[in-house]
Amino acid sequence: MTIISHPSDLRLQAAAATGPRVLVPTMGALHAGHLVLIRRARELAGPDGTVMVSIFVNPIQFDRVADLAAYPQPLEADLAACREAGVDLVFTPAPGTMYHPDRSVTVTESSLSQSLCGASRPGHFDGVCTVVLKLFLLSGCGLAVFGEKDFQQLAIIRRMVRDLDLPVTIVAHPTLREPDGLALSSRNVRLTPAQRAAAPQLRQSLLAAKTRLATGIREVSELLETARMEIESSPLARIDYLSLVDAETLQPVTRIERPAVLAAAVFYGEVRLIDHVGIAP
Ligand code: PAF
């Protein structure tokens, strides 16, 4: 496994790589959810292709300094996990090498990023789009694998690929969950035992609203109220947003006439978790 820490070296190494080049962009603190993305990348690359994993805690996508500072960075364990998973190349740049101090170009998606995490974390998706575009360009990947947990991120990256004619096929992989339903996330390790015990309520609340819909309740406000009450049944939970959006435009809806998504971000202490469920009309 080759480990590269400078962007220009990635460009050189990747250009010399054989077969399909498949990228899994990550911020490290790898867990089973990342490992399934890497496995999928291995399948897509085949034995002769090149699986590349980027490990970079991208500072420009964080809206809270404390969140960036607390983001786990177990690099040695991550490298061991990549080696074990059959990764060919790991790109792990220092922030100073990714961004010029006077950088002045940012990629902005201006529609899908107006709601949900984009609304509650200003600038977040500018940071994501900018780093992902740079990673695509440096790695020359033809395929990139992303998790469906960050479904707004996935939609925005697909839009960026479409609108900028990037020669990259985006492959999505379903969310991996703990047995109690909590979506796997690098942030889960920061939960206290009490917060960890409360956190599965996030998923359960979204499912409870979906169940109400199945029983004939069509009022969006009522569905949101169901989910809100379930989440807030834990005193440890603080809702950042809870919203029902159109599955394509990601704009909030007042009636369920097309496929929609019920999504929430909830703080457990300082740890912000997200989850969503699909809603059929
Ligand atoms: O989903 C993530 O881990 C990050 O947003 C990504 C795509 C690696 C960009 O920094």
mmCIF file of C-alpha atoms and ligand atoms in Angstrom:
data_model
loop_
_atom_site.group_PDB
_atom_site.id
_atom_site.type_symbol
_atom_site.label_atom_id
_atom_site.label_comp_id
_atom_site.label_asym_id
_atom_site.label_seq_id
_atom_site.Cartn_x
_atom_site.Cartn_y
_atom_site.Cartn_z
ATOM 1 C CA MET A 1 0.000 0.000 0.000
ATOM 2 C CA THR A 2 1.403 3.377 -1.019
ATOM 3 C CA ILE A 3 0.940 6.330 1.343
ATOM 4 C CA ILE A 4 1.058 9.771 -0.206
ATOM 5 C CA SER A 5 1.014 13.041 1.687
ATOM 6 C CA HIS A 6 1.525 15.657 -0.992
ATOM 7 C CA PRO A 7 -1.081 16.538 -3.642
ATOM 8 C CA SER A 8 1.433 16.711 -6.498
ATOM 9 C CA ASP A 9 2.676 13.203 -5.635
ATOM 10 C CA LEU A 10 -0.894 11.923 -5.751
ATOM 11 C CA ARG A 11 -1.320 13.332 -9.231
ATOM 12 C CA LEU A 12 1.901 11.612 -10.419
ATOM 13 C CA GLN A 13 1.213 8.257 -8.736
ATOM 14 C CA ALA A 14 -2.404 8.154 -9.826
ATOM 15 C CA ALA A 15 -1.499 8.913 -13.433
ATOM 16 C CA ALA A 16 0.770 5.857 -13.423
ATOM 17 C CA ALA A 17 -1.883 3.588 -11.823
ATOM 18 C CA THR A 18 -3.300 0.675 -13.774
ATOM 19 C CA GLY A 19 -6.932 -0.312 -14.440
ATOM 20 C CA PRO A 20 -9.998 1.516 -13.110
ATOM 21 C CA ARG A 21 -9.177 4.135 -10.472
ATOM 22 C CA VAL A 22 -11.735 4.131 -7.674
ATOM 23 C CA LEU A 23 -11.678 6.737 -4.915
ATOM 24 C CA VAL A 24 -13.233 6.554 -1.449
ATOM 25 C CA PRO A 25 -13.018 10.067 0.051
ATOM 26 C CA THR A 26 -13.030 10.039 3.863
ATOM 27 C CA MET A 27 -12.112 12.170 6.839
ATOM 28 C CA GLY A 28 -10.582 9.139 8.557
ATOM 29 C CA ALA A 29 -11.628 7.632 11.908
ATOM 30 C CA LEU A 30 -12.585 4.694 9.725
ATOM 31 C CA HIS A 31 -15.336 2.369 10.930
ATOM 32 C CA ALA A 32 -17.279 -0.526 9.436
ATOM 33 C CA GLY A 33 -19.346 1.957 7.407
ATOM 34 C CA HIS A 34 -16.194 3.111 5.598
ATOM 35 C CA LEU A 35 -14.923 -0.431 5.196
ATOM 36 C CA VAL A 36 -17.999 -1.440 3.177
ATOM 37 C CA LEU A 37 -17.345 1.539 0.895
ATOM 38 C CA ILE A 38 -13.764 0.352 0.470
ATOM 39 C CA ARG A 39 -14.951 -3.205 -0.236
ATOM 40 C CA ARG A 40 -17.332 -1.850 -2.879
ATOM 41 C CA ALA A 41 -14.443 0.149 -4.358
ATOM 42 C CA ARG A 42 -12.347 -3.025 -4.485
ATOM 43 C CA GLU A 43 -15.114 -4.842 -6.382
ATOM 44 C CA LEU A 44 -15.440 -1.937 -8.819
ATOM 45 C CA ALA A 45 -11.680 -1.670 -9.368
ATOM 46 C CA GLY A 46 -11.215 -5.411 -9.845
ATOM 47 C CA PRO A 47 -7.886 -7.123 -9.186
ATOM 48 C CA ASP A 48 -6.003 -4.933 -11.688
ATOM 49 C CA GLY A 49 -7.536 -1.601 -10.741
ATOM 50 C CA THR A 50 -6.460 0.885 -8.091
ATOM 51 C CA VAL A 51 -8.404 1.594 -4.904
ATOM 52 C CA MET A 52 -7.548 4.984 -3.457
ATOM 53 C CA VAL A 53 -8.693 6.233 -0.039
ATOM 54 C CA SER A 54 -8.253 9.850 0.967
ATOM 55 C CA ILE A 55 -8.001 10.623 4.678
ATOM 56 C CA PHE A 56 -8.312 14.344 5.217
ATOM 57 C CA VAL A 57 -10.174 16.243 7.929
ATOM 58 C CA ASN A 58 -11.098 19.077 5.619
ATOM 59 C CA PRO A 59 -10.966 22.278 7.716
ATOM 60 C CA ILE A 60 -13.018 24.381 5.296
ATOM 61 C CA GLN A 61 -16.156 22.262 5.701
ATOM 62 C CA PHE A 62 -16.384 22.778 9.474
ATOM 63 C CA ASP A 63 -18.594 25.586 10.724
ATOM 64 C CA ARG A 64 -17.624 25.116 14.370
ATOM 65 C CA VAL A 65 -13.977 25.322 15.466
ATOM 66 C CA ALA A 66 -14.670 23.014 18.418
ATOM 67 C CA ASP A 67 -16.107 20.348 16.115
ATOM 68 C CA LEU A 68 -12.980 20.434 13.939
ATOM 69 C CA ALA A 69 -10.706 20.318 16.981
ATOM 70 C CA ALA A 70 -12.587 17.343 18.446
ATOM 71 C CA TYR A 71 -12.731 15.344 15.216
ATOM 72 C CA PRO A 72 -10.989 12.003 15.893
ATOM 73 C CA GLN A 73 -7.803 11.398 13.873
ATOM 74 C CA PRO A 74 -6.478 7.896 14.625
ATOM 75 C CA LEU A 75 -4.192 7.840 11.579
ATOM 76 C CA GLU A 76 -2.196 4.713 12.445
ATOM 77 C CA ALA A 77 -5.356 2.650 13.012
ATOM 78 C CA ASP A 78 -6.837 4.042 9.785
ATOM 79 C CA LEU A 79 -3.761 3.053 7.794
ATOM 80 C CA ALA A 80 -3.850 -0.439 9.304
ATOM 81 C CA ALA A 81 -7.544 -0.757 8.394
ATOM 82 C CA CYS A 82 -6.817 0.344 4.811
ATOM 83 C CA ARG A 83 -3.963 -2.124 4.509
ATOM 84 C CA GLU A 84 -6.188 -4.911 5.816
ATOM 85 C CA ALA A 85 -8.979 -3.950 3.396
ATOM 86 C CA GLY A 86 -6.688 -4.202 0.367
ATOM 87 C CA VAL A 87 -6.413 -0.486 -0.409
ATOM 88 C CA ASP A 88 -3.694 0.301 -2.962
ATOM 89 C CA LEU A 89 -3.089 3.956 -2.206
ATOM 90 C CA VAL A 90 -3.861 6.227 0.752
ATOM 91 C CA PHE A 91 -3.746 9.985 0.340
ATOM 92 C CA THR A 92 -3.340 11.729 3.675
ATOM 93 C CA PRO A 93 -2.377 15.361 3.098
ATOM 94 C CA ALA A 94 -1.640 18.005 5.707
ATOM 95 C CA PRO A 95 -4.072 20.990 5.455
ATOM 96 C CA GLY A 96 -1.165 23.279 4.539
ATOM 97 C CA THR A 97 -0.566 21.244 1.400
ATOM 98 C CA MET A 98 -4.201 21.208 0.250
ATOM 99 C CA TYR A 99 -4.971 24.918 0.499
ATOM 100 C CA HIS A 100 -2.911 27.956 -0.374
ATOM 101 C CA PRO A 101 -3.021 30.566 2.404
ATOM 102 C CA ASP A 102 -4.501 33.068 -0.076
ATOM 103 C CA ARG A 103 -6.831 30.636 -1.861
ATOM 104 C CA SER A 104 -9.719 32.473 -3.464
ATOM 105 C CA VAL A 105 -11.646 29.883 -5.492
ATOM 106 C CA THR A 106 -14.480 27.901 -3.920
ATOM 107 C CA VAL A 107 -17.042 25.585 -5.497
ATOM 108 C CA THR A 108 -20.578 26.572 -4.540
ATOM 109 C CA GLU A 109 -23.736 24.577 -5.159
ATOM 110 C CA SER A 110 -26.575 27.026 -4.813
ATOM 111 C CA SER A 111 -29.816 25.037 -4.786
ATOM 112 C CA LEU A 112 -29.707 21.640 -3.068
ATOM 113 C CA SER A 113 -27.493 23.078 -0.342
ATOM 114 C CA GLN A 114 -30.059 25.667 0.794
ATOM 115 C CA SER A 115 -31.887 23.316 3.175
ATOM 116 C CA LEU A 116 -31.076 20.817 5.971
ATOM 117 C CA CYS A 117 -27.317 20.670 6.789
ATOM 118 C CA GLY A 118 -26.614 23.436 4.278
ATOM 119 C CA ALA A 119 -28.940 25.800 6.127
ATOM 120 C CA SER A 120 -27.729 24.882 9.604
ATOM 121 C CA ARG A 121 -24.006 24.758 8.713
ATOM 122 C CA PRO A 122 -23.278 27.791 6.519
ATOM 123 C CA GLY A 123 -20.452 27.165 4.061
ATOM 124 C CA HIS A 124 -20.302 23.446 4.833
ATOM 125 C CA PHE A 125 -21.142 22.237 1.324
ATOM 126 C CA ASP A 126 -18.854 24.826 -0.294
ATOM 127 C CA GLY A 127 -16.068 23.167 1.680
ATOM 128 C CA VAL A 128 -17.231 19.671 0.722
ATOM 129 C CA CYS A 129 -17.595 20.475 -3.006
ATOM 130 C CA THR A 130 -14.244 22.245 -3.116
ATOM 131 C CA VAL A 131 -12.311 19.410 -1.503
ATOM 132 C CA VAL A 132 -14.140 16.665 -3.419
ATOM 133 C CA LEU A 133 -13.473 18.387 -6.742
ATOM 134 C CA LYS A 134 -9.799 18.728 -5.816
ATOM 135 C CA LEU A 135 -9.658 15.039 -4.840
ATOM 136 C CA PHE A 136 -11.309 14.018 -8.117
ATOM 137 C CA LEU A 137 -8.828 16.110 -10.116
ATOM 138 C CA LEU A 138 -5.742 14.982 -8.199
ATOM 139 C CA SER A 139 -6.653 11.292 -8.203
ATOM 140 C CA GLY A 140 -8.008 11.164 -11.754
ATOM 141 C CA CYS A 141 -10.554 8.668 -10.476
ATOM 142 C CA GLY A 142 -13.242 7.412 -12.850
ATOM 143 C CA LEU A 143 -15.394 6.142 -9.988
ATOM 144 C CA ALA A 144 -15.961 7.398 -6.451
ATOM 145 C CA VAL A 145 -17.878 5.685 -3.658
ATOM 146 C CA PHE A 146 -19.931 7.616 -1.072
ATOM 147 C CA GLY A 147 -22.219 6.562 1.772
ATOM 148 C CA GLU A 148 -25.953 7.255 1.598
ATOM 149 C CA LYS A 149 -26.030 8.406 5.233
ATOM 150 C CA ASP A 150 -24.976 11.875 4.076
ATOM 151 C CA PHE A 151 -27.733 11.902 1.480
ATOM 152 C CA GLN A 152 -27.662 15.682 0.963
ATOM 153 C CA GLN A 153 -23.899 15.534 0.394
ATOM 154 C CA LEU A 154 -24.435 12.713 -2.107
ATOM 155 C CA ALA A 155 -27.102 14.693 -3.996
ATOM 156 C CA ILE A 156 -24.882 17.790 -4.106
ATOM 157 C CA ILE A 157 -21.844 15.863 -5.332
ATOM 158 C CA ARG A 158 -23.948 14.236 -8.047
ATOM 159 C CA ARG A 159 -25.178 17.700 -9.041
ATOM 160 C CA MET A 160 -21.590 18.994 -9.141
ATOM 161 C CA VAL A 161 -20.542 16.065 -11.353
ATOM 162 C CA ARG A 162 -23.491 16.713 -13.656
ATOM 163 C CA ASP A 163 -23.138 20.486 -13.855
ATOM 164 C CA LEU A 164 -19.347 20.521 -14.279
ATOM 165 C CA ASP A 165 -19.269 17.494 -16.651
ATOM 166 C CA LEU A 166 -16.808 15.696 -14.407
ATOM 167 C CA PRO A 167 -15.762 12.299 -15.810
ATOM 168 C CA VAL A 168 -16.526 10.523 -12.531
ATOM 169 C CA THR A 169 -19.260 7.982 -11.839
ATOM 170 C CA ILE A 170 -20.659 8.312 -8.327
ATOM 171 C CA VAL A 171 -21.513 5.035 -6.616
ATOM 172 C CA ALA A 172 -23.668 5.161 -3.469
ATOM 173 C CA HIS A 173 -23.683 2.590 -0.699
ATOM 174 C CA PRO A 174 -26.501 2.111 1.867
ATOM 175 C CA THR A 175 -26.018 3.276 5.444
ATOM 176 C CA LEU A 176 -24.591 0.747 7.874
ATOM 177 C CA ARG A 177 -26.228 0.623 11.307
ATOM 178 C CA GLU A 178 -25.533 -0.660 14.800
ATOM 179 C CA PRO A 179 -27.903 -3.435 15.937
ATOM 180 C CA ASP A 180 -29.986 -0.771 17.763
ATOM 181 C CA GLY A 181 -30.385 1.226 14.537
ATOM 182 C CA LEU A 182 -27.869 4.019 15.168
ATOM 183 C CA ALA A 183 -26.189 4.923 11.876
ATOM 184 C CA LEU A 184 -22.436 4.327 11.957
ATOM 185 C CA SER A 185 -20.540 7.618 12.147
ATOM 186 C CA SER A 186 -17.031 8.688 13.103
ATOM 187 C CA ARG A 187 -18.711 11.010 15.604
ATOM 188 C CA ASN A 188 -20.308 8.133 17.571
ATOM 189 C CA VAL A 189 -17.083 7.512 19.515
ATOM 190 C CA ARG A 190 -17.461 10.975 21.085
ATOM 191 C CA LEU A 191 -20.833 10.130 22.672
ATOM 192 C CA THR A 192 -20.864 9.541 26.423
ATOM 193 C CA PRO A 193 -22.472 6.215 27.474
ATOM 194 C CA ALA A 194 -25.709 8.070 28.330
ATOM 195 C CA GLN A 195 -25.747 9.923 25.012
ATOM 196 C CA ARG A 196 -24.953 6.688 23.157
ATOM 197 C CA ALA A 197 -27.912 5.022 24.887
ATOM 198 C CA ALA A 198 -30.200 7.912 23.845
ATOM 199 C CA ALA A 199 -28.972 8.309 20.253
ATOM 200 C CA PRO A 200 -30.896 5.398 18.600
ATOM 201 C CA GLN A 201 -34.030 7.429 19.348
ATOM 202 C CA LEU A 202 -33.122 9.606 16.357
ATOM 203 C CA ARG A 203 -33.706 6.759 13.910
ATOM 204 C CA GLN A 204 -36.723 5.456 15.855
ATOM 205 C CA SER A 205 -38.387 8.872 15.769
ATOM 206 C CA LEU A 206 -38.093 9.093 11.980
ATOM 207 C CA LEU A 207 -39.471 5.579 11.627
ATOM 208 C CA ALA A 208 -42.329 6.414 14.020
ATOM 209 C CA ALA A 209 -43.346 9.330 11.782
ATOM 210 C CA LYS A 210 -43.136 7.078 8.734
ATOM 211 C CA THR A 211 -45.360 4.533 10.473
ATOM 212 C CA ARG A 212 -47.939 7.257 11.178
ATOM 213 C CA LEU A 213 -47.944 8.066 7.484
ATOM 214 C CA ALA A 214 -48.661 4.404 6.741
ATOM 215 C CA THR A 215 -51.685 4.594 9.055
ATOM 216 C CA GLY A 216 -53.140 7.369 6.902
ATOM 217 C CA ILE A 217 -51.866 10.558 8.593
ATOM 218 C CA ARG A 218 -50.917 12.809 5.652
ATOM 219 C CA GLU A 219 -50.436 16.132 7.469
ATOM 220 C CA VAL A 220 -46.754 17.011 7.274
ATOM 221 C CA SER A 221 -46.960 19.120 10.440
ATOM 222 C CA GLU A 222 -48.397 16.135 12.319
ATOM 223 C CA LEU A 223 -45.657 13.815 11.077
ATOM 224 C CA LEU A 224 -42.974 16.314 12.071
ATOM 225 C CA GLU A 225 -44.621 16.697 15.476
ATOM 226 C CA THR A 226 -44.553 12.920 15.983
ATOM 227 C CA ALA A 227 -40.841 12.785 15.232
ATOM 228 C CA ARG A 228 -40.134 15.894 17.335
ATOM 229 C CA MET A 229 -41.895 14.462 20.396
ATOM 230 C CA GLU A 230 -40.056 11.144 20.063
ATOM 231 C CA ILE A 231 -36.648 12.812 19.777
ATOM 232 C CA GLU A 232 -37.330 15.213 22.623
ATOM 233 C CA SER A 233 -38.474 12.376 24.875
ATOM 234 C CA SER A 234 -34.765 12.210 25.722
ATOM 235 C CA PRO A 235 -33.558 15.218 27.754
ATOM 236 C CA LEU A 236 -30.110 14.673 26.205
ATOM 237 C CA ALA A 237 -31.318 15.467 22.677
ATOM 238 C CA ARG A 238 -31.391 18.945 21.144
ATOM 239 C CA ILE A 239 -32.831 19.194 17.650
ATOM 240 C CA ASP A 240 -30.762 21.159 15.138
ATOM 241 C CA TYR A 241 -33.267 20.609 12.348
ATOM 242 C CA LEU A 242 -36.126 18.266 11.539
ATOM 243 C CA SER A 243 -37.519 18.622 8.065
ATOM 244 C CA LEU A 244 -39.499 16.865 5.367
ATOM 245 C CA VAL A 245 -38.079 17.680 1.954
ATOM 246 C CA ASP A 246 -38.725 16.717 -1.640
ATOM 247 C CA ALA A 247 -36.359 13.844 -2.527
ATOM 248 C CA GLU A 248 -35.175 15.584 -5.690
ATOM 249 C CA THR A 249 -35.075 19.308 -4.923
ATOM 250 C CA LEU A 250 -34.445 18.936 -1.163
ATOM 251 C CA GLN A 251 -36.873 21.820 -0.616
ATOM 252 C CA PRO A 252 -39.266 21.528 2.352
ATOM 253 C CA VAL A 253 -42.721 20.266 1.372
ATOM 254 C CA THR A 254 -46.117 20.832 2.943
ATOM 255 C CA ARG A 255 -47.828 17.955 1.092
ATOM 256 C CA ILE A 256 -46.529 14.484 0.260
ATOM 257 C CA GLU A 257 -47.244 14.141 -3.430
ATOM 258 C CA ARG A 258 -43.821 12.978 -4.612
ATOM 259 C CA PRO A 259 -41.014 10.925 -3.049
ATOM 260 C CA ALA A 260 -39.769 12.806 0.000
ATOM 261 C CA VAL A 261 -37.169 12.481 2.733
ATOM 262 C CA LEU A 262 -37.670 13.021 6.437
ATOM 263 C CA ALA A 263 -34.319 14.173 7.790
ATOM 264 C CA ALA A 264 -32.995 15.331 11.126
ATOM 265 C CA ALA A 265 -29.827 16.559 12.779
ATOM 266 C CA VAL A 266 -29.756 16.233 16.541
ATOM 267 C CA PHE A 267 -27.152 17.261 19.098
ATOM 268 C CA TYR A 268 -26.350 14.878 21.921
ATOM 269 C CA GLY A 269 -24.130 17.170 23.993
ATOM 270 C CA GLU A 270 -21.577 18.565 21.538
ATOM 271 C CA VAL A 271 -21.996 15.667 19.116
ATOM 272 C CA ARG A 272 -24.239 16.340 16.144
ATOM 273 C CA LEU A 273 -25.748 13.258 14.489
ATOM 274 C CA ILE A 274 -27.789 13.099 11.281
ATOM 275 C CA ASP A 275 -30.186 10.532 9.872
ATOM 276 C CA HIS A 276 -33.037 10.315 7.374
ATOM 277 C CA VAL A 277 -35.759 8.014 6.033
ATOM 278 C CA GLY A 278 -37.286 7.920 2.587
ATOM 279 C CA ILE A 279 -41.038 8.648 2.357
ATOM 280 C CA ALA A 280 -43.092 7.349 -0.572
ATOM 281 C CA PRO A 281 -46.165 9.383 -1.694
HETATM 282 O O1 PAF B 1 -18.283 12.561 4.032
HETATM 283 C C1 PAF B 1 -17.135 12.915 4.358
HETATM 284 O O2 PAF B 1 -16.433 12.215 5.093
HETATM 285 C C2 PAF B 1 -16.586 14.238 3.844
HETATM 286 O O3 PAF B 1 -17.587 15.200 3.750
HETATM 287 C C3 PAF B 1 -15.830 14.100 2.511
HETATM 288 C C4 PAF B 1 -16.736 13.649 1.390
HETATM 289 C C5 PAF B 1 -14.682 13.122 2.670
HETATM 290 C C6 PAF B 1 -15.236 15.463 2.107
HETATM 291 O O4 PAF B 1 -14.365 15.947 3.066
#
